[in-house]
Short mmCIF file of C-alpha atoms and ligand atoms in Angstrom, two decimals:
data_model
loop_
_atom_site.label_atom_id
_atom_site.label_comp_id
_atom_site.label_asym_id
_atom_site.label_seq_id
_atom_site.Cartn_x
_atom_site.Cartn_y
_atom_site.Cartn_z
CA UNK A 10 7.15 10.44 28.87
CA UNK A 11 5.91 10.59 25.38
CA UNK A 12 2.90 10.40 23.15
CA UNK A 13 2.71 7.39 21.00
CA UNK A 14 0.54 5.56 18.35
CA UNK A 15 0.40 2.46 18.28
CA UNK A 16 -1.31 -0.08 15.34
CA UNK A 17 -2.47 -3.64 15.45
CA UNK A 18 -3.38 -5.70 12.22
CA UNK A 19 -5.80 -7.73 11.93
CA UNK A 20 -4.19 -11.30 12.68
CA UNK A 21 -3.07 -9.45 15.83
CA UNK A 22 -6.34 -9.28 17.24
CA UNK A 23 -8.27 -12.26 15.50
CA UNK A 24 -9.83 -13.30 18.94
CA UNK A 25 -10.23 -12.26 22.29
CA UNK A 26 -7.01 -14.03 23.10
CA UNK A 27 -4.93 -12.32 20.96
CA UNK A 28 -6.51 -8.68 22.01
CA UNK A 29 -5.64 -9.54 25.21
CA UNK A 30 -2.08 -9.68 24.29
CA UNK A 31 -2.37 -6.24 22.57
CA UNK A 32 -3.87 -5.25 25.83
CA UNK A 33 -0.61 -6.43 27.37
CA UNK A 34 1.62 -4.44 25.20
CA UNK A 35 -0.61 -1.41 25.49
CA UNK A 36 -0.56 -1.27 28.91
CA UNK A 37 3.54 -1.99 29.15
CA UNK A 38 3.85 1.52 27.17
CA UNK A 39 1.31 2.92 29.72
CA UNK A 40 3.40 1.67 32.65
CA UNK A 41 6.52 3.53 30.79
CA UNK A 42 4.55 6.94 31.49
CA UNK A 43 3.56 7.15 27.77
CA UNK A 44 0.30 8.29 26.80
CA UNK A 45 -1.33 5.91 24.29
CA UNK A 46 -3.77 6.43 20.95
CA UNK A 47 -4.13 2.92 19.54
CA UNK A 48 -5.55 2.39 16.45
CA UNK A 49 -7.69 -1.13 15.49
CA UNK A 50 -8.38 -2.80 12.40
CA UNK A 51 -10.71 -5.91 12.17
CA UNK A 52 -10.70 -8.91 13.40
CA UNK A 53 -8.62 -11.11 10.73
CA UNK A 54 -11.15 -12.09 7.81
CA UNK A 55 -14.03 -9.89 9.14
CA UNK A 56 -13.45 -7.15 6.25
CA UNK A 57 -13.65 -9.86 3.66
CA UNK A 58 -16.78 -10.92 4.89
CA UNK A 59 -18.71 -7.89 5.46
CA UNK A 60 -17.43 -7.11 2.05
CA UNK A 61 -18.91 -10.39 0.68
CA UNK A 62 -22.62 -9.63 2.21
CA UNK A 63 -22.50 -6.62 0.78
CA UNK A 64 -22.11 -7.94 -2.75
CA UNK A 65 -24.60 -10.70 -1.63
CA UNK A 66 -27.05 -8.27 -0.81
CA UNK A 67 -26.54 -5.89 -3.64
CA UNK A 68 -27.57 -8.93 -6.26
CA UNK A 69 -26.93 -12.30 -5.12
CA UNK A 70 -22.98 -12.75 -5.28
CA UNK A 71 -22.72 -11.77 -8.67
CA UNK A 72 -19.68 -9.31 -8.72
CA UNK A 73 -20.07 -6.98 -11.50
CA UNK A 74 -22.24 -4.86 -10.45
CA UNK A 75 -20.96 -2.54 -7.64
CA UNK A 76 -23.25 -1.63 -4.11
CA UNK A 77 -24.09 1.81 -3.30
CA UNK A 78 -20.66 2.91 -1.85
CA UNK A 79 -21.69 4.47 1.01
CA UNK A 80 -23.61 2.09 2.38
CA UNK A 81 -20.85 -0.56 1.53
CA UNK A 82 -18.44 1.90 3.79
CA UNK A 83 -21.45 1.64 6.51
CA UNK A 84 -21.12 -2.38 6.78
CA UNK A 85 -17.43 -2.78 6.07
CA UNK A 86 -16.24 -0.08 8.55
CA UNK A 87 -18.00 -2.23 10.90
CA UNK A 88 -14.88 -4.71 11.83
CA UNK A 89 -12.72 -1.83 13.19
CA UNK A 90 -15.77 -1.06 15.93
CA UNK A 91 -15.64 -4.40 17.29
CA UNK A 92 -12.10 -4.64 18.02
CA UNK A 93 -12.19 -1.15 19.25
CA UNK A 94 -14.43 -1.77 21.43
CA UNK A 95 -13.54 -4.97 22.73
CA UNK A 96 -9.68 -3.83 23.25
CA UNK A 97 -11.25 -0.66 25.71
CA UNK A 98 -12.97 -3.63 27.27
CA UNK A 99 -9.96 -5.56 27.59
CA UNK A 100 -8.23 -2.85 28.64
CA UNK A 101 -10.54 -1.83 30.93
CA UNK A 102 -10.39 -5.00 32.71
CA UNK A 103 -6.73 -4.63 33.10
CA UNK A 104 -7.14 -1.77 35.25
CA UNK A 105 -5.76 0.57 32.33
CA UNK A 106 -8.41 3.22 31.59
CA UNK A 107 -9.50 3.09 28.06
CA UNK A 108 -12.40 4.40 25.85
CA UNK A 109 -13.19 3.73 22.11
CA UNK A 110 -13.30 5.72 19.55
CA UNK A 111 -15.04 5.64 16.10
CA UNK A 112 -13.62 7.68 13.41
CA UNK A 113 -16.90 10.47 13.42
CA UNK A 114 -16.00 10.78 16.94
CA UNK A 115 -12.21 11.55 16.80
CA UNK A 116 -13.14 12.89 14.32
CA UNK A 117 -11.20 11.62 10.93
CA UNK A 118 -12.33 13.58 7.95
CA UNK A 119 -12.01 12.32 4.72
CA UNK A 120 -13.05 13.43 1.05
CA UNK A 121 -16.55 12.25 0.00
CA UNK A 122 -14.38 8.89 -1.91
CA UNK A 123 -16.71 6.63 -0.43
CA UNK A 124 -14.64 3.05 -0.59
CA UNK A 125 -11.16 4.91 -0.56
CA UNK A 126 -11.91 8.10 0.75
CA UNK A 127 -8.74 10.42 1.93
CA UNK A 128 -8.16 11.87 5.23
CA UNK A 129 -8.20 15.28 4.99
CA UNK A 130 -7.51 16.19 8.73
CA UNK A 131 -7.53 14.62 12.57
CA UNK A 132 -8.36 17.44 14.48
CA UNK A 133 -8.95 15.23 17.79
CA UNK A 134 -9.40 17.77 19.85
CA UNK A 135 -11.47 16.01 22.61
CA UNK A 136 -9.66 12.83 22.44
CA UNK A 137 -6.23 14.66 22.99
CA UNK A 138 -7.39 15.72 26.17
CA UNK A 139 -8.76 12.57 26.98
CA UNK A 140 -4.97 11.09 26.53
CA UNK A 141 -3.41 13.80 28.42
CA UNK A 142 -6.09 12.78 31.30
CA UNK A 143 -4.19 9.27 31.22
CA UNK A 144 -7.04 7.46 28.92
CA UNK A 145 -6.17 5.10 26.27
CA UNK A 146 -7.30 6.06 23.12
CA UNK A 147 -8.68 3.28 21.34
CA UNK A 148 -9.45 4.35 17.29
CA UNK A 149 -11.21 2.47 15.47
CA UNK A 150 -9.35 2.26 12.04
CA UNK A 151 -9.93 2.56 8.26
CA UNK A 152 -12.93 4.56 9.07
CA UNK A 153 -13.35 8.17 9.04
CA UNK A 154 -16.37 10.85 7.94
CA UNK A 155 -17.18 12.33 4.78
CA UNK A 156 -18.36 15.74 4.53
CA UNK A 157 -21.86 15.43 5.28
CA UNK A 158 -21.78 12.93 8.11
CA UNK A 159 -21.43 9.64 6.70
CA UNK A 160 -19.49 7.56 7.15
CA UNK A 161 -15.88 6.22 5.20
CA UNK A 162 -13.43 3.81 4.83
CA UNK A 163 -10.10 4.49 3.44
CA UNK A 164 -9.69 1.37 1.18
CA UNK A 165 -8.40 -2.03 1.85
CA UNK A 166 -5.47 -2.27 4.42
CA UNK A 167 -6.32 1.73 5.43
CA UNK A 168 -5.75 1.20 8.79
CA UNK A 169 -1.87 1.67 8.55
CA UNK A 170 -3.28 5.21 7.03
CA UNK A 171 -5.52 6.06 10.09
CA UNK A 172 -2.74 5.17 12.50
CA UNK A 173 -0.39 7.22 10.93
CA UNK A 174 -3.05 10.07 10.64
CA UNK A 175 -3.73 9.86 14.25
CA UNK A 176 -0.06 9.79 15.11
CA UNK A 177 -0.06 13.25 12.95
CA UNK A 178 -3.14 14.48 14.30
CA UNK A 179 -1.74 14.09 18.64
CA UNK A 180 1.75 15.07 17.71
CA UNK A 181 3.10 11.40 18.64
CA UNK A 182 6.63 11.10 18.59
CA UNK A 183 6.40 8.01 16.80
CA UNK A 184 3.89 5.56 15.24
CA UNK A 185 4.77 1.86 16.11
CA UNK A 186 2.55 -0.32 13.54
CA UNK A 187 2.33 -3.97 15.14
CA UNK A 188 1.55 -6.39 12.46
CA UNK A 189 2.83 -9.87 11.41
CA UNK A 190 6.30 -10.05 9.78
CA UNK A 191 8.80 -8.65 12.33
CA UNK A 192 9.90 -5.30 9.98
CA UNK A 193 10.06 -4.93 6.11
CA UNK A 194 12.51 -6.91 4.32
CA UNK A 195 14.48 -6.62 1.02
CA UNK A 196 11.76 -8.69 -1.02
CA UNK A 197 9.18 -10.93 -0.29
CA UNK A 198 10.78 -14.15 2.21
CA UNK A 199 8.20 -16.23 1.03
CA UNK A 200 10.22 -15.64 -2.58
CA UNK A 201 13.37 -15.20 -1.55
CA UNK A 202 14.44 -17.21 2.06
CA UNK A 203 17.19 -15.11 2.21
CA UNK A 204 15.58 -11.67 2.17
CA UNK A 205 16.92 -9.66 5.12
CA UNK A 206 15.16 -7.13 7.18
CA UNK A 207 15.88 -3.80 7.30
CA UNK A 208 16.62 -1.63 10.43
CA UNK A 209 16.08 1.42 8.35
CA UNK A 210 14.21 2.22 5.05
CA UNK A 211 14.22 6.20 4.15
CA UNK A 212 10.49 7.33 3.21
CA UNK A 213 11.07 7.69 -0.30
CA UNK A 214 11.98 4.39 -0.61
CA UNK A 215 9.17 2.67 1.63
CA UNK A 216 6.59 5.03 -0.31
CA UNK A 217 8.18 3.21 -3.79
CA UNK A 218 8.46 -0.34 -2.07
CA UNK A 219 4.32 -0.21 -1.20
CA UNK A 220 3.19 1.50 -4.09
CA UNK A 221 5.46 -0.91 -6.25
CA UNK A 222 3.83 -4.12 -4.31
CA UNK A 223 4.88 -4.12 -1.02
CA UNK A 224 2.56 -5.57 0.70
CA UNK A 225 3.55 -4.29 4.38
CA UNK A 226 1.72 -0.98 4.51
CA UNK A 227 -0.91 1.17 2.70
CA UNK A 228 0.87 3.43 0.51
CA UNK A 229 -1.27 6.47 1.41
CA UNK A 230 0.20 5.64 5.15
CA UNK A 231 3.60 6.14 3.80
CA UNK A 232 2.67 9.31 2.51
CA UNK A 233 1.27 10.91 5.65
CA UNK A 234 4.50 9.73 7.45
CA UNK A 235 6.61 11.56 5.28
CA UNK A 236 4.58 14.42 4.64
CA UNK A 237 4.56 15.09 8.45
CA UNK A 238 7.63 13.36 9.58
CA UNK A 239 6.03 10.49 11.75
CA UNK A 240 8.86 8.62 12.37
CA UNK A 241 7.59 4.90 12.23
CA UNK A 242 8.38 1.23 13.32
CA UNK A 243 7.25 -1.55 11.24
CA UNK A 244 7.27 -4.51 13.94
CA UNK A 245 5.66 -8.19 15.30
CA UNK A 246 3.20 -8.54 17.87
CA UNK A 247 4.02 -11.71 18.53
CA UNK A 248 7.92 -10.82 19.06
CA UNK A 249 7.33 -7.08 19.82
CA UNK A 250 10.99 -6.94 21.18
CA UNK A 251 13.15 -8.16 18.51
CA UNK A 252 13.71 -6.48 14.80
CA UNK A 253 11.96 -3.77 13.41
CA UNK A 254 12.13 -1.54 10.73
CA UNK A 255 12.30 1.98 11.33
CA UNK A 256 10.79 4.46 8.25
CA UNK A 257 13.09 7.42 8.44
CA UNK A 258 14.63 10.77 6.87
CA UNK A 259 17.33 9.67 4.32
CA UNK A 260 19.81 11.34 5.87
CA UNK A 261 19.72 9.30 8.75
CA UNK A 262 20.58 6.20 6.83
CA UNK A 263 24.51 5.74 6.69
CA UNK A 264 24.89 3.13 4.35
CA UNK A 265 23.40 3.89 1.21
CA UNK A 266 23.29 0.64 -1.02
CA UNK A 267 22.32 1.51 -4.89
CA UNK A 268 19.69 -0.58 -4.35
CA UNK A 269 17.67 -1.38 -1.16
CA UNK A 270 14.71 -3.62 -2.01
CA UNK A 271 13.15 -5.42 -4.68
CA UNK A 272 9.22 -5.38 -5.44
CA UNK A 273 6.91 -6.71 -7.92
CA UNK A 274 3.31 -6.76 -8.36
CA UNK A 275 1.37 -9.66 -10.47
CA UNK A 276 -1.82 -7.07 -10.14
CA UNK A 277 -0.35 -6.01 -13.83
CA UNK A 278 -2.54 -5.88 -17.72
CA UNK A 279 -0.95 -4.77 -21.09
CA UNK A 280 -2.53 -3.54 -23.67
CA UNK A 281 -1.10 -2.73 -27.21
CA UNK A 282 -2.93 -0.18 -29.71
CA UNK A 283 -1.37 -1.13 -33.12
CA UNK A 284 -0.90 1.18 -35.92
CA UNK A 285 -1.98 4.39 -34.27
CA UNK A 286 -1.18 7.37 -36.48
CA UNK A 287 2.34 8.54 -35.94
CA UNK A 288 0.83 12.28 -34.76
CA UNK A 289 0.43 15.18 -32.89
CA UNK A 290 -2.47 14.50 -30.64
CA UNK A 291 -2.58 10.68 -30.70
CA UNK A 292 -1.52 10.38 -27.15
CA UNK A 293 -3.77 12.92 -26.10
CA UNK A 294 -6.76 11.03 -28.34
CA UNK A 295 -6.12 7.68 -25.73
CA UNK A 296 -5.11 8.94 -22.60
CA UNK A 297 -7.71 11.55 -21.93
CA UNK A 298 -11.03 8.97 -22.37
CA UNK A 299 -8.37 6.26 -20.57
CA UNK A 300 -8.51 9.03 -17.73
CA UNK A 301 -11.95 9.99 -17.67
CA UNK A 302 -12.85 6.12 -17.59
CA UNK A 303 -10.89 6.41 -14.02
CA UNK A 304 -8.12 4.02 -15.28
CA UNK A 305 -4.59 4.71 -13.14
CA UNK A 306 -2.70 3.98 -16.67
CA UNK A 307 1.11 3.18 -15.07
CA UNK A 308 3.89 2.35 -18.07
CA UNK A 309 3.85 3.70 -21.47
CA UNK A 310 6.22 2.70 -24.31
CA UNK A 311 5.46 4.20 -27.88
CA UNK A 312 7.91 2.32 -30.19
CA UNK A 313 9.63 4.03 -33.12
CA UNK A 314 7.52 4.24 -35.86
CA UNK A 315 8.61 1.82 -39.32
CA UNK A 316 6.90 3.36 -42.23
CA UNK A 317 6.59 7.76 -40.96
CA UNK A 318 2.95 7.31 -40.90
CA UNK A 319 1.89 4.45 -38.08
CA UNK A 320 3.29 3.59 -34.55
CA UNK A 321 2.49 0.85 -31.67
CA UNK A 322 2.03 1.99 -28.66
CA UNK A 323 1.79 -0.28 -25.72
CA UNK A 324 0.85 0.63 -22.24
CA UNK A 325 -0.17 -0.56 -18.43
CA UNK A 326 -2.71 -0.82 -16.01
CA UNK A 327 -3.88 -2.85 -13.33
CA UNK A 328 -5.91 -6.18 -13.64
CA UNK A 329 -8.97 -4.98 -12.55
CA UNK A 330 -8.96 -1.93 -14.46
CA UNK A 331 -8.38 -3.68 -18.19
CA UNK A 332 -12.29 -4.36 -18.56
CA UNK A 333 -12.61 -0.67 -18.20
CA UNK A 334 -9.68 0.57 -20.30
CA UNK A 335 -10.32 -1.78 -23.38
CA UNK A 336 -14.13 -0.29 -23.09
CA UNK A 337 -12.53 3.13 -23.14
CA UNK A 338 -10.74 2.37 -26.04
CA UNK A 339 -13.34 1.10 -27.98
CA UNK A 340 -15.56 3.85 -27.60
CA UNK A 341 -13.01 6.54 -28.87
CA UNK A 342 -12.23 4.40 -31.80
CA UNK A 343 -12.46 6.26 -34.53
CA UNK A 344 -10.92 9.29 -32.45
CA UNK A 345 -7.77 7.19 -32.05
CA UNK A 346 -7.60 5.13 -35.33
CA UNK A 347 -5.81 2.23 -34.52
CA UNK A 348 -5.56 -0.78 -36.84
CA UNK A 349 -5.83 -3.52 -33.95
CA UNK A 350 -5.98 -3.57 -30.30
CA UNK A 351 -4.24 -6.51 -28.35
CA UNK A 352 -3.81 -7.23 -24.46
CA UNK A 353 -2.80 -10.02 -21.91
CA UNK A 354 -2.45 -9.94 -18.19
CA UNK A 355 -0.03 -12.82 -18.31
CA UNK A 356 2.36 -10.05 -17.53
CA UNK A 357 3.67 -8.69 -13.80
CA UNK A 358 5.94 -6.21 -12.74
CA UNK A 359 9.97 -6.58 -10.79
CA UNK A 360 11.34 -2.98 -9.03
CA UNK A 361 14.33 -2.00 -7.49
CA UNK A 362 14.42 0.38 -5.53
CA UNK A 363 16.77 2.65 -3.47
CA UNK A 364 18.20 6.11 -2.94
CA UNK A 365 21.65 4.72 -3.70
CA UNK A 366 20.60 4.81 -7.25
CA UNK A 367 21.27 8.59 -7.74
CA UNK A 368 24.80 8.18 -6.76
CA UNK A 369 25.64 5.07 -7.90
CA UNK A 370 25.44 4.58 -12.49
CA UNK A 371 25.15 1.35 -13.94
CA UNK A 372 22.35 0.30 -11.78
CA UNK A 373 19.77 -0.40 -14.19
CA UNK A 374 22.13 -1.51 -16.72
CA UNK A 375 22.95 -4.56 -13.98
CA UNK A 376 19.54 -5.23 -13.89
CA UNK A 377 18.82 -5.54 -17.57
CA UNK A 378 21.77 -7.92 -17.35
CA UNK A 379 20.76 -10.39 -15.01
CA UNK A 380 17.40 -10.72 -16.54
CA UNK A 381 19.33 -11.46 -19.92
CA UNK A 382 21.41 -13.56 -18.21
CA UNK A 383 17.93 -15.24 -17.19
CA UNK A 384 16.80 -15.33 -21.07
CA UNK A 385 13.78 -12.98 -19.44
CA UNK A 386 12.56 -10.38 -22.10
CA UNK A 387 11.80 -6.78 -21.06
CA UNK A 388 8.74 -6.29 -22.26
CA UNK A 389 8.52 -2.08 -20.74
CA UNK A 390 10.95 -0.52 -18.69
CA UNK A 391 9.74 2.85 -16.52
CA UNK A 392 12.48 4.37 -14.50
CA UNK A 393 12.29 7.13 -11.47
CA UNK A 394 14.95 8.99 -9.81
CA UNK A 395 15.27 5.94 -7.52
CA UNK A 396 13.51 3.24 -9.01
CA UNK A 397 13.85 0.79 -12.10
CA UNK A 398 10.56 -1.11 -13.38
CA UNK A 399 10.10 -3.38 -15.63
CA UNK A 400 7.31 -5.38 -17.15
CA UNK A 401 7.76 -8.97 -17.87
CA UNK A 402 6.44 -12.67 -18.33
CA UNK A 403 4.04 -13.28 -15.18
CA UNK A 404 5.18 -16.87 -14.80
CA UNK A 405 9.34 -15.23 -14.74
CA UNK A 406 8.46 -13.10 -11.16
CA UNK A 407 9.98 -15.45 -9.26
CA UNK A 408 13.10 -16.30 -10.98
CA UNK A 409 13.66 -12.60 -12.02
CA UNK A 410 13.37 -11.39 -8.24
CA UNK A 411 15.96 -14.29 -7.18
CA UNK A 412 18.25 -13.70 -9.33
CA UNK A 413 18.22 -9.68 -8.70
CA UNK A 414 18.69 -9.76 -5.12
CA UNK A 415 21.47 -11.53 -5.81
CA UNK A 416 22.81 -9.46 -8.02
CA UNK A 417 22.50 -7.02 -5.70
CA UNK A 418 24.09 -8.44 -3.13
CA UNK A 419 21.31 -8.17 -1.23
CA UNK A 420 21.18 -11.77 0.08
CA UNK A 421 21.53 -13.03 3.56
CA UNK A 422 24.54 -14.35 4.65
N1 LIG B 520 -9.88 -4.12 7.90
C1 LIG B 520 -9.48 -3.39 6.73
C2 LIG B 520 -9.02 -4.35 5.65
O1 LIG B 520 -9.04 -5.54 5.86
C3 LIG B 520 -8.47 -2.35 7.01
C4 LIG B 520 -7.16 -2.84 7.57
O2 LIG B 520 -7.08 -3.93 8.12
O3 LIG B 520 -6.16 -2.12 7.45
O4 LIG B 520 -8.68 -3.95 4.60
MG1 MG B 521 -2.52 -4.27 6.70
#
């Protein structure tokens, strides 16, 4: 007998139909002699409604202007109380005792972010007992309470974070996140057909693979399941018994390729400050306002500078963040001095990724290759311990992640 978390997506409970099938596979780890938290998100396409109306209401549909956030987390954390409470009634009419539970009630706290607040702790103290007593747990996810009493929601796709959290917060032996791909491949299928799944990806890695573009889980979720050790299954609802990817220590992985998976994010912009004095302080001069302005700035290149006196200095962010940054720049002019300022977001970023890197050289160097080979120009390059990125031609994603996991020798037989 064990305590578990388990997580279903929103396509896996879209209508009553479908939570009745989560109801089946909740009850089938109840009938193992596990004791079960489950964690909800919405309904498929609920979120993006609710997050529509509140745009609507804030000033007719016009999206630039932004809706008090904490009421916005008051209508969007809405979707996760539905399903929770419809899967307790599902349940519940199973014959498998089952209560909801909203995130003030478990409780979740969070940091006062309203929008993407942070969970800061799970002490579930009530609801633990209420699982040892034999009652499902149903929690709603992506919601959680901000110092103060209101209430959160941990940004888009948070309720991979609030599984994992609860998993954390009951001592679970394990966190099985039901969504629908069956486990997290090399790359992207719908790029490559002949991406594989993984059985294993070590934490590291998975944390680089979502934060990189990775669709399959929140980043912050990968965090919390390596901060705390949560081992975790990535698997289908719809084919709960086949596949699966299993997040886990690296040690436990035999076979270390140098490379394990290949990401890439179009959510890229570029912007180049031209003919910024070649100085002590320059840097300083564009990233602090850059910072303040709340931009995430991600790859910097400063090129070597021609004439002593000038340099260009080129650096990233993401799409929706430009509008801001340029802003930033514009108003610290004169404190940074640059001749011109140019940017696209015609531009995207390709990753590898793996913990093979550290052992194996000539990793990146193969990579710079095949891209050649590709005529693809390198626009940046940023490199980790166990990850090479590089910044090229948006309309080259494609062709540049097929040929690399190739390359690799990543493809399916
Ligand atoms: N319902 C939320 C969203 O659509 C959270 C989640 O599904 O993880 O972003
Ligand atoms: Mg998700």
């Amino acid at each position: 007998m064990a305590t578990i978390a388990m997580k279903f997506g929103g396509t896996s409970v879209a209508d009553i139909e479908r939570i009745r099938h989560v109801a089946t596979l909740v009850k089938r780890e109840v009938e193992r002699g596990n004791q079960v938290a489950v964690v909800v998100s919405a309904m498929a396409g609920e979120t993006n409604k609710l997050v529509a109306w509140t745009n609507e209401a804030a000033h007719g549909g016009n999206n630039l202007a932004i809706p008090d956030q904490r009421e916005y987390d008051v209508v969007v954390a809405a979707g996760e109380q539905i399903t929770a409470g419809l899967l307790a009634i599902t349940l519940n009419a199973m014959g498998v005792k089952a209560r909801s539970w909203l995130g003030w009630q478990v409780p979740i706290n969070t940091s006062a972010v309203h929008g993407s607040a942070r969970i800061e702790g799970v002490p579930a103290t009530d609801m633990k007992r209420a699982i040892e007593n034999g009652e499902v747990a149903v929690v709603a996810g992506f919601q959680g309470v901000a110092p103060g009493t209101r209430i959160s929601t941990l940004g888009r796709g948070g309720s991979d974070t609030s599984a994992v959290a609860v998993a954390a917060g009951i001592g679970a032996a394990r966190c099985d996140i039901y969504t629908d791909v069956d486990g997290v491949y090399t790359t992207d299928p719908r790029i490559v057909p002949k991406a594989r799944r993984l059985e294993k990806i070590a934490y590291e890695e998975m944390l680089e693979m979502a934060s990189l573009g990775a669709k399959v889980l929140q980043t912050r979720s990968v965090e919390i399941a390596m901060l705390h050790r949560v081992p975790t299954r990535v698997l289908s609802t719809f084919t709960p018994d086949v596949g699966g990817t299993l997040l886990c220590d690296e040690e436990d992985i035999v076979e270390k390729k140098p490379v394990t998976g290949i990401a890439y994010s179009r959510d890229e912009a570029k912007i180049t400050l031209h003919k910024v004095p070649d100085r002590p302080g320059v840097s300083a001069a564009i990233f602090g306002p850059l910072a303040d302005a709340g931009v995430n700035v991600d790859m910097i290149v400063q090129n070597v500078s021609e004439d002593g006196e000038t340099t260009d200095l080129t650096f990233t962010c993401t799409r929706g963040e430009l509008t801001r940054a340029l802003a930033a720049i514009e108003t610290h002019a004169k404190d940074i001095q640059y001749r011109a300022v140019t940017h696209t977001a015609d531009v995207a970023k390709v990753s590898i990724i793996g913990i093979g890197m550290r052992a194996h050289p000539g990793v990146a160097q193969l990579m710079f290759r095949t891209l050649a080979d590709k005529g693809i120009n390198i626009e940046v390059i940023s490199t980790s311990e166990i990850k090479v990125s590089v910044l090229i031609a948006e309309e080259y994603v494609e062709l540049a992640v097929r040929a690399l996991h190739s390359a690799y020798e990543l493809d399916a037989a």
